[in-house]
């Protein structure tokens, strides 16, 4: 049992700093609010679980470059349909579940973290001033740096709506069709969505490998099914050809024409080009090098904590896309990790107050699973069920809004905070 001095040294209010306000960051913040408020975490569906016996004062600071939660899954549709775009970006101040005196949102960038001192240097994007933020626990959930059109580049909601509108107009002006380069998850979903939104528009998808989603550890029958669904939707799929040159050949009024030269010498004429080939880069430059892999991912333990070699590793957590863990990175996985990180932090808080050893939740190795929204059809893969596809599957997996309502309801973002 720790001494009385250990108990009195614990601050009355525990400070938690969360870098990143997407699926993982918000899930961890919400679960912490629940647990510290004496309630079961909203993601706990175990009927035998009992709520905490006491409350713990907590102050949560969420730092994000954006002014709100952006539904990343909806990007393929949001950037082609401005009416849908307005639903996918909700300002933090407009989310009922987050309106708590125990939560503060700071639009900024975490530039450096000192794990030894438990302090972070943050650039406030509104005031352009740098500030120091001290914390008791840190959750790194800032994700990956992605380029357009995978994600919008705007940081404010009103700017995003303008960005989506401009992108939609560029597509509508493409009298010679739209060509998407790159057959990863973003490319295939975007190609299908464009064709569904405007069936008369010619949509071509070019991928350098012989099968789509070639970078993912998925079976060939899944990749072939995705290609079949795209072709059935009306998308022209070109495989095994790399685009080696893109040249503007004509601009008359609002008409724009591009010529693409492929690796086999073939040339294509198109009205608009969208590059969906990008290497996502972890946004981990603010973290100490000893916590990272060579590729910049946080080398987490199964408890979501930083590697043991890091100073104060037990007080530092990483979740979501920035964390190195098996499986394909998905929003469901990020929310799952956020729940676990919050639960483990709460266990440490309880241990510091009672001396009882914390009971950690630990991640299990995750096999590759995926679900893609291809127009009116979803294509999924799990090791247990194999490859599946269909319109009914689309309804159950994504609903009518690319999974926005499903994620929103799962996090219970419409429910006022019980503070």
Short mmCIF file of C-alpha atoms in Angstrom, two decimals:
data_model
loop_
_atom_site.label_atom_id
_atom_site.label_comp_id
_atom_site.label_asym_id
_atom_site.label_seq_id
_atom_site.Cartn_x
_atom_site.Cartn_y
_atom_site.Cartn_z
CA UNK A 1 0.00 0.00 0.00
CA UNK A 2 1.34 3.49 -0.77
CA UNK A 3 1.98 5.91 2.03
CA UNK A 4 -0.32 8.77 3.01
CA UNK A 5 2.14 11.15 1.34
CA UNK A 6 1.53 9.36 -1.98
CA UNK A 7 -2.19 10.00 -1.67
CA UNK A 8 -1.84 13.68 -0.79
CA UNK A 9 0.58 14.19 -3.70
CA UNK A 10 -2.13 13.24 -6.19
CA UNK A 11 -3.74 16.37 -7.62
CA UNK A 12 -7.40 16.86 -6.77
CA UNK A 13 -8.27 17.24 -10.45
CA UNK A 14 -6.60 14.89 -12.91
CA UNK A 15 -5.45 16.57 -16.12
CA UNK A 16 -5.79 14.57 -19.34
CA UNK A 17 -4.44 15.93 -22.62
CA UNK A 18 -5.78 14.38 -25.83
CA UNK A 19 -4.00 15.18 -29.10
CA UNK A 20 -6.61 14.69 -31.83
CA UNK A 21 -10.39 14.96 -31.82
CA UNK A 22 -11.45 12.31 -34.31
CA UNK A 23 -12.98 8.88 -33.62
CA UNK A 24 -10.35 7.72 -31.13
CA UNK A 25 -9.84 11.02 -29.35
CA UNK A 26 -13.55 11.70 -28.85
CA UNK A 27 -14.22 8.12 -27.74
CA UNK A 28 -11.53 8.31 -25.07
CA UNK A 29 -12.77 11.70 -23.85
CA UNK A 30 -16.37 10.49 -23.63
CA UNK A 31 -15.45 7.24 -21.88
CA UNK A 32 -13.34 9.15 -19.36
CA UNK A 33 -16.22 11.54 -18.64
CA UNK A 34 -18.46 8.55 -17.99
CA UNK A 35 -16.04 6.68 -15.74
CA UNK A 36 -14.86 9.70 -13.77
CA UNK A 37 -18.52 10.65 -13.30
CA UNK A 38 -19.27 7.31 -11.66
CA UNK A 39 -20.95 5.74 -14.69
CA UNK A 40 -20.16 2.79 -16.92
CA UNK A 41 -18.33 3.77 -20.08
CA UNK A 42 -20.82 4.19 -22.91
CA UNK A 43 -18.93 1.57 -24.93
CA UNK A 44 -19.21 -1.07 -22.20
CA UNK A 45 -21.84 -3.63 -23.21
CA UNK A 46 -20.94 -6.22 -20.57
CA UNK A 47 -24.13 -6.93 -18.62
CA UNK A 48 -22.12 -7.96 -15.55
CA UNK A 49 -20.16 -4.70 -15.30
CA UNK A 50 -20.73 -2.41 -12.35
CA UNK A 51 -20.23 1.38 -12.45
CA UNK A 52 -17.40 2.94 -10.43
CA UNK A 53 -18.20 3.45 -6.75
CA UNK A 54 -16.82 6.99 -6.67
CA UNK A 55 -16.27 10.00 -8.88
CA UNK A 56 -12.91 11.47 -9.79
CA UNK A 57 -12.51 15.14 -10.75
CA UNK A 58 -11.02 15.32 -14.23
CA UNK A 59 -10.12 18.08 -16.67
CA UNK A 60 -9.83 16.98 -20.28
CA UNK A 61 -8.19 19.13 -22.96
CA UNK A 62 -8.65 18.06 -26.58
CA UNK A 63 -6.32 19.63 -29.14
CA UNK A 64 -7.21 19.44 -32.81
CA UNK A 65 -6.38 21.49 -35.89
CA UNK A 66 -10.01 21.38 -36.98
CA UNK A 67 -12.87 23.19 -35.29
CA UNK A 68 -15.00 20.06 -35.23
CA UNK A 69 -15.46 16.33 -35.70
CA UNK A 70 -15.15 15.25 -39.32
CA UNK A 71 -16.64 11.93 -40.42
CA UNK A 72 -13.69 10.68 -42.44
CA UNK A 73 -15.57 7.65 -43.79
CA UNK A 74 -17.91 10.00 -45.61
CA UNK A 75 -15.19 11.80 -47.60
CA UNK A 76 -15.87 10.06 -50.94
CA UNK A 77 -19.44 11.37 -50.89
CA UNK A 78 -18.90 14.62 -48.97
CA UNK A 79 -16.40 15.93 -51.51
CA UNK A 80 -18.79 15.26 -54.37
CA UNK A 81 -22.09 16.26 -52.76
CA UNK A 82 -22.17 19.56 -50.88
CA UNK A 83 -25.55 18.75 -49.32
CA UNK A 84 -24.05 15.67 -47.68
CA UNK A 85 -20.88 17.58 -46.78
CA UNK A 86 -22.72 19.78 -44.28
CA UNK A 87 -23.63 16.69 -42.28
CA UNK A 88 -20.15 15.22 -42.08
CA UNK A 89 -18.46 18.10 -40.23
CA UNK A 90 -19.92 19.10 -36.84
CA UNK A 91 -18.22 21.76 -34.77
CA UNK A 92 -17.19 20.59 -31.32
CA UNK A 93 -19.29 23.34 -29.77
CA UNK A 94 -22.38 21.88 -31.48
CA UNK A 95 -22.00 18.31 -30.16
CA UNK A 96 -24.28 17.90 -27.09
CA UNK A 97 -22.29 15.06 -25.48
CA UNK A 98 -19.18 17.23 -25.27
CA UNK A 99 -20.70 20.29 -23.63
CA UNK A 100 -19.13 19.82 -20.22
CA UNK A 101 -17.17 22.11 -17.90
CA UNK A 102 -14.73 19.21 -17.62
CA UNK A 103 -13.86 19.30 -21.35
CA UNK A 104 -12.00 22.05 -23.16
CA UNK A 105 -11.30 22.15 -26.91
CA UNK A 106 -8.26 23.96 -28.20
CA UNK A 107 -7.86 24.46 -31.93
CA UNK A 108 -4.17 24.00 -32.27
CA UNK A 109 -1.22 21.76 -32.97
CA UNK A 110 0.86 19.85 -30.42
CA UNK A 111 4.43 20.68 -31.41
CA UNK A 112 6.39 18.85 -28.70
CA UNK A 113 5.82 16.52 -25.77
CA UNK A 114 8.18 16.10 -22.82
CA UNK A 115 7.24 12.74 -21.33
CA UNK A 116 9.63 13.19 -18.41
CA UNK A 117 8.15 16.53 -17.37
CA UNK A 118 4.61 15.63 -18.52
CA UNK A 119 4.26 18.84 -20.49
CA UNK A 120 3.38 19.72 -24.07
CA UNK A 121 4.07 22.72 -26.28
CA UNK A 122 0.95 23.69 -28.21
CA UNK A 123 0.53 26.22 -31.00
CA UNK A 124 -2.87 27.90 -30.71
CA UNK A 125 -4.09 28.29 -34.30
CA UNK A 126 -6.50 31.08 -33.38
CA UNK A 127 -4.06 33.32 -31.48
CA UNK A 128 -0.91 32.03 -33.29
CA UNK A 129 0.74 31.86 -29.87
CA UNK A 130 2.60 28.93 -28.34
CA UNK A 131 1.67 27.72 -24.89
CA UNK A 132 2.76 25.06 -22.41
CA UNK A 133 0.18 22.55 -21.23
CA UNK A 134 0.91 20.30 -18.27
CA UNK A 135 -0.88 17.01 -17.87
CA UNK A 136 -1.11 13.87 -15.77
CA UNK A 137 -2.04 11.62 -18.70
CA UNK A 138 -1.54 12.03 -22.44
CA UNK A 139 -3.47 10.29 -25.22
CA UNK A 140 -1.89 10.64 -28.66
CA UNK A 141 -4.68 10.22 -31.22
CA UNK A 142 -3.68 12.70 -33.92
CA UNK A 143 -3.79 10.06 -36.66
CA UNK A 144 -2.15 10.27 -40.07
CA UNK A 145 -1.45 13.18 -42.36
CA UNK A 146 -3.56 12.55 -45.45
CA UNK A 147 -3.78 14.59 -48.64
CA UNK A 148 -6.73 15.68 -50.76
CA UNK A 149 -9.00 14.04 -51.87
CA UNK A 150 -8.60 11.43 -49.12
CA UNK A 151 -9.51 14.17 -46.65
CA UNK A 152 -10.35 17.86 -47.05
CA UNK A 153 -7.54 20.27 -46.33
CA UNK A 154 -9.74 22.89 -44.65
CA UNK A 155 -9.50 23.32 -40.88
CA UNK A 156 -12.73 25.27 -40.35
CA UNK A 157 -16.23 24.02 -41.13
CA UNK A 158 -17.26 26.96 -43.31
CA UNK A 159 -14.05 26.63 -45.33
CA UNK A 160 -14.68 22.90 -45.77
CA UNK A 161 -18.14 23.54 -47.17
CA UNK A 162 -16.64 25.90 -49.75
CA UNK A 163 -13.94 23.33 -50.55
CA UNK A 164 -16.57 20.63 -51.11
CA UNK A 165 -18.62 22.98 -53.28
CA UNK A 166 -15.62 23.82 -55.49
CA UNK A 167 -14.76 20.16 -55.84
CA UNK A 168 -18.32 19.32 -56.85
CA UNK A 169 -18.27 22.09 -59.46
CA UNK A 170 -14.98 20.80 -60.90
CA UNK A 171 -16.56 17.39 -61.33
CA UNK A 172 -19.69 18.80 -62.95
CA UNK A 173 -17.59 20.79 -65.44
CA UNK A 174 -15.68 17.69 -66.51
CA UNK A 175 -17.34 17.20 -69.88
CA UNK A 176 -14.84 14.51 -70.86
CA UNK A 177 -15.33 12.47 -67.71
CA UNK A 178 -13.50 12.05 -64.41
CA UNK A 179 -10.43 9.90 -63.89
CA UNK A 180 -9.31 8.66 -60.50
CA UNK A 181 -5.73 7.48 -60.12
CA UNK A 182 -5.23 4.89 -57.40
CA UNK A 183 -7.31 1.84 -56.56
CA UNK A 184 -7.00 1.80 -52.79
CA UNK A 185 -9.98 2.07 -50.45
CA UNK A 186 -10.43 5.80 -51.07
CA UNK A 187 -10.11 5.51 -54.84
CA UNK A 188 -12.62 2.69 -55.27
CA UNK A 189 -15.21 4.27 -52.95
CA UNK A 190 -14.85 7.62 -54.65
CA UNK A 191 -15.21 6.14 -58.13
CA UNK A 192 -18.40 4.31 -57.18
CA UNK A 193 -19.89 7.32 -55.40
CA UNK A 194 -19.26 9.64 -58.35
CA UNK A 195 -20.97 7.22 -60.70
CA UNK A 196 -23.99 6.86 -58.43
CA UNK A 197 -24.35 10.61 -57.90
CA UNK A 198 -24.19 11.25 -61.65
CA UNK A 199 -24.82 8.06 -63.69
CA UNK A 200 -24.27 9.97 -66.97
CA UNK A 201 -20.77 11.03 -65.99
CA UNK A 202 -17.94 8.91 -67.35
CA UNK A 203 -15.79 7.67 -64.44
CA UNK A 204 -12.49 5.85 -64.96
CA UNK A 205 -10.37 4.28 -62.23
CA UNK A 206 -6.71 3.55 -62.99
CA UNK A 207 -4.59 1.33 -60.74
CA UNK A 208 -0.96 0.36 -61.34
CA UNK A 209 -1.30 -3.20 -60.03
CA UNK A 210 -3.24 -6.15 -61.43
CA UNK A 211 -5.70 -6.11 -58.51
CA UNK A 212 -7.35 -3.28 -56.62
CA UNK A 213 -6.45 -2.66 -52.95
CA UNK A 214 -3.08 -4.26 -53.70
CA UNK A 215 -1.48 -2.78 -50.56
CA UNK A 216 -3.96 -4.45 -48.19
CA UNK A 217 -3.52 -7.98 -46.74
CA UNK A 218 -6.83 -9.18 -48.17
CA UNK A 219 -7.73 -12.26 -50.24
CA UNK A 220 -7.88 -12.08 -54.02
CA UNK A 221 -11.59 -12.92 -54.15
CA UNK A 222 -12.37 -9.78 -52.15
CA UNK A 223 -10.32 -7.60 -54.49
CA UNK A 224 -11.90 -9.20 -57.54
CA UNK A 225 -15.37 -8.69 -56.12
CA UNK A 226 -14.64 -4.98 -55.60
CA UNK A 227 -13.58 -4.69 -59.25
CA UNK A 228 -16.73 -6.51 -60.38
CA UNK A 229 -19.02 -4.26 -58.35
CA UNK A 230 -17.33 -1.16 -59.76
CA UNK A 231 -17.78 -2.37 -63.32
CA UNK A 232 -21.41 -3.28 -62.63
CA UNK A 233 -21.88 0.26 -61.32
CA UNK A 234 -20.58 1.65 -64.61
CA UNK A 235 -17.01 2.56 -63.64
CA UNK A 236 -14.32 1.84 -66.23
CA UNK A 237 -11.52 0.01 -64.39
CA UNK A 238 -7.99 0.00 -65.84
CA UNK A 239 -5.59 -2.34 -64.02
CA UNK A 240 -1.87 -2.97 -64.34
CA UNK A 241 -1.17 0.45 -65.85
CA UNK A 242 0.68 3.33 -64.22
CA UNK A 243 0.02 6.97 -65.11
CA UNK A 244 3.40 8.36 -66.09
CA UNK A 245 2.34 11.79 -67.38
CA UNK A 246 -0.59 14.17 -66.99
CA UNK A 247 -0.80 17.05 -69.47
CA UNK A 248 -3.31 19.89 -69.82
CA UNK A 249 -4.21 19.94 -73.49
CA UNK A 250 -7.22 22.23 -73.76
CA UNK A 251 -8.93 24.98 -71.78
CA UNK A 252 -11.89 26.70 -73.37
CA UNK A 253 -14.16 28.66 -71.05
CA UNK A 254 -15.32 26.20 -68.42
CA UNK A 255 -14.17 23.17 -70.40
CA UNK A 256 -10.97 21.58 -69.16
CA UNK A 257 -9.24 18.62 -70.79
CA UNK A 258 -6.30 16.52 -69.64
CA UNK A 259 -4.33 13.86 -71.42
CA UNK A 260 -3.01 10.93 -69.39
CA UNK A 261 -0.18 8.79 -70.68
CA UNK A 262 -0.03 5.29 -69.22
CA UNK A 263 2.95 2.99 -68.80
CA UNK A 264 1.95 0.89 -71.85
CA UNK A 265 1.84 3.97 -74.08
CA UNK A 266 -1.94 4.21 -73.99
CA UNK A 267 -3.37 7.74 -73.81
CA UNK A 268 -6.62 8.78 -72.20
CA UNK A 269 -8.53 12.04 -72.46
CA UNK A 270 -10.38 13.23 -69.37
CA UNK A 271 -12.03 16.35 -68.01
CA UNK A 272 -10.91 16.07 -64.39
CA UNK A 273 -8.16 14.13 -62.60
CA UNK A 274 -8.26 13.04 -58.98
CA UNK A 275 -5.13 11.55 -57.46
CA UNK A 276 -6.05 9.00 -54.81
CA UNK A 277 -2.48 7.68 -54.53
CA UNK A 278 -0.89 8.89 -51.34
CA UNK A 279 1.29 7.56 -48.58
CA UNK A 280 -0.25 8.48 -45.25
CA UNK A 281 2.31 9.85 -42.80
CA UNK A 282 1.91 9.53 -39.01
CA UNK A 283 1.54 12.90 -37.27
CA UNK A 284 3.95 11.83 -34.55
CA UNK A 285 6.77 14.35 -34.95
CA UNK A 286 5.81 15.92 -31.60
CA UNK A 287 6.61 12.71 -29.71
CA UNK A 288 10.05 11.57 -28.45
CA UNK A 289 11.89 9.37 -30.94
CA UNK A 290 12.29 6.54 -28.43
CA UNK A 291 8.51 6.01 -28.53
CA UNK A 292 8.34 5.57 -32.33
CA UNK A 293 9.07 2.95 -34.94
CA UNK A 294 11.22 3.74 -37.98
CA UNK A 295 8.03 4.59 -39.89
CA UNK A 296 6.86 7.04 -37.22
CA UNK A 297 4.14 4.97 -35.55
CA UNK A 298 3.90 4.79 -31.76
CA UNK A 299 5.17 1.40 -30.61
CA UNK A 300 2.37 0.73 -28.13
CA UNK A 301 1.98 -2.02 -25.57
CA UNK A 302 -1.26 -4.10 -25.56
CA UNK A 303 -2.50 -1.72 -22.83
CA UNK A 304 -2.21 1.17 -25.34
CA UNK A 305 0.62 2.62 -23.25
CA UNK A 306 3.87 3.91 -24.73
CA UNK A 307 6.75 1.38 -24.90
CA UNK A 308 8.43 0.72 -21.54
CA UNK A 309 11.60 2.43 -22.74
CA UNK A 310 9.78 5.80 -22.76
CA UNK A 311 9.87 8.01 -19.65
CA UNK A 312 6.63 7.76 -17.64
CA UNK A 313 5.33 5.23 -20.17
CA UNK A 314 2.49 4.27 -17.83
CA UNK A 315 0.99 7.78 -18.17
CA UNK A 316 1.18 8.01 -21.95
CA UNK A 317 -1.17 6.30 -24.41
CA UNK A 318 -1.55 6.16 -28.20
CA UNK A 319 -4.68 5.12 -30.08
CA UNK A 320 -6.07 5.02 -33.59
CA UNK A 321 -4.08 5.35 -36.78
CA UNK A 322 -0.96 6.74 -35.09
CA UNK A 323 -0.48 3.53 -33.09
CA UNK A 324 1.35 0.49 -34.45
CA UNK A 325 -0.99 -2.47 -34.17
CA UNK A 326 -2.00 -5.39 -36.36
CA UNK A 327 -4.95 -5.13 -38.71
CA UNK A 328 -6.32 -2.59 -41.18
CA UNK A 329 -6.81 0.85 -39.68
CA UNK A 330 -10.52 1.63 -39.28
CA UNK A 331 -12.67 4.08 -37.36
CA UNK A 332 -14.22 1.18 -35.42
CA UNK A 333 -10.78 0.14 -34.25
CA UNK A 334 -9.96 3.71 -33.20
CA UNK A 335 -13.13 3.96 -31.09
CA UNK A 336 -12.39 0.57 -29.55
CA UNK A 337 -8.87 1.71 -28.63
CA UNK A 338 -10.24 4.97 -27.21
CA UNK A 339 -12.52 3.00 -24.88
CA UNK A 340 -9.64 0.80 -23.71
CA UNK A 341 -7.25 3.71 -23.15
CA UNK A 342 -9.83 5.63 -21.11
CA UNK A 343 -10.62 2.54 -19.04
CA UNK A 344 -6.93 1.91 -18.32
CA UNK A 345 -6.32 5.53 -17.37
CA UNK A 346 -9.29 5.36 -15.00
CA UNK A 347 -7.85 2.19 -13.49
CA UNK A 348 -4.58 4.01 -12.80
CA UNK A 349 -6.51 6.89 -11.23
CA UNK A 350 -8.30 4.43 -8.93
CA UNK A 351 -5.04 2.67 -8.08
CA UNK A 352 -3.40 5.96 -7.12
CA UNK A 353 -6.25 6.62 -4.71
CA UNK A 354 -6.76 3.15 -3.26
CA UNK A 355 -3.48 1.32 -3.72
CA UNK A 356 -5.33 -1.52 -5.49
CA UNK A 357 -3.50 -2.90 -8.52
CA UNK A 358 -5.12 -1.67 -11.77
CA UNK A 359 -6.96 -4.18 -13.93
CA UNK A 360 -6.02 -3.25 -17.49
CA UNK A 361 -7.92 -3.98 -20.66
CA UNK A 362 -5.52 -5.29 -23.31
CA UNK A 363 -5.80 -5.29 -27.08
CA UNK A 364 -5.86 -8.58 -28.92
CA UNK A 365 -4.21 -9.12 -32.26
CA UNK A 366 -6.68 -8.02 -34.92
CA UNK A 367 -6.96 -9.93 -38.22
CA UNK A 368 -7.52 -7.94 -41.43
CA UNK A 369 -11.19 -6.93 -41.75
CA UNK A 370 -12.68 -4.29 -44.02
CA UNK A 371 -15.94 -2.86 -45.28
CA UNK A 372 -16.25 -0.71 -48.40
CA UNK A 373 -19.21 1.40 -49.52
CA UNK A 374 -19.43 1.12 -53.30
CA UNK A 375 -22.45 3.11 -54.38
CA UNK A 376 -25.51 1.06 -53.47
CA UNK A 377 -23.47 -2.02 -52.59
CA UNK A 378 -21.16 -2.84 -49.71
CA UNK A 379 -18.30 -5.33 -49.99
CA UNK A 380 -16.89 -6.71 -46.74
CA UNK A 381 -14.31 -9.23 -45.59
CA UNK A 382 -13.79 -10.96 -42.26
CA UNK A 383 -11.85 -14.20 -41.69
CA UNK A 384 -14.98 -15.80 -40.23
CA UNK A 385 -17.42 -14.88 -43.02
CA UNK A 386 -15.08 -14.38 -45.95
CA UNK A 387 -16.07 -11.98 -48.74
CA UNK A 388 -19.66 -10.75 -48.75
CA UNK A 389 -21.46 -8.12 -50.81
CA UNK A 390 -24.91 -6.72 -51.42
CA UNK A 391 -27.33 -3.84 -50.97
CA UNK A 392 -28.70 -5.22 -47.69
CA UNK A 393 -25.15 -5.36 -46.39
CA UNK A 394 -24.75 -1.72 -47.42
CA UNK A 395 -27.78 -0.76 -45.32
CA UNK A 396 -26.56 -2.57 -42.22
CA UNK A 397 -22.92 -1.47 -42.50
CA UNK A 398 -23.28 2.13 -43.66
CA UNK A 399 -26.95 3.09 -43.52
CA UNK A 400 -27.96 5.92 -45.83
CA UNK A 401 -25.15 8.33 -44.90
CA UNK A 402 -21.83 6.48 -45.23
CA UNK A 403 -21.93 5.35 -41.60
CA UNK A 404 -22.27 8.82 -40.11
CA UNK A 405 -25.40 8.06 -38.06
CA UNK A 406 -23.98 4.70 -36.97
CA UNK A 407 -20.78 6.28 -35.59
CA UNK A 408 -22.68 9.24 -34.12
CA UNK A 409 -25.11 6.99 -32.27
CA UNK A 410 -22.40 4.58 -31.13
CA UNK A 411 -20.55 7.44 -29.44
CA UNK A 412 -23.92 8.83 -28.23
CA UNK A 413 -22.96 12.31 -29.39
CA UNK A 414 -26.55 13.59 -29.27
CA UNK A 415 -26.98 12.80 -25.57
CA UNK A 416 -26.27 15.77 -23.28
CA UNK A 417 -23.30 15.30 -20.99
CA UNK A 418 -24.23 13.98 -17.51
CA UNK A 419 -21.80 16.12 -15.56
#
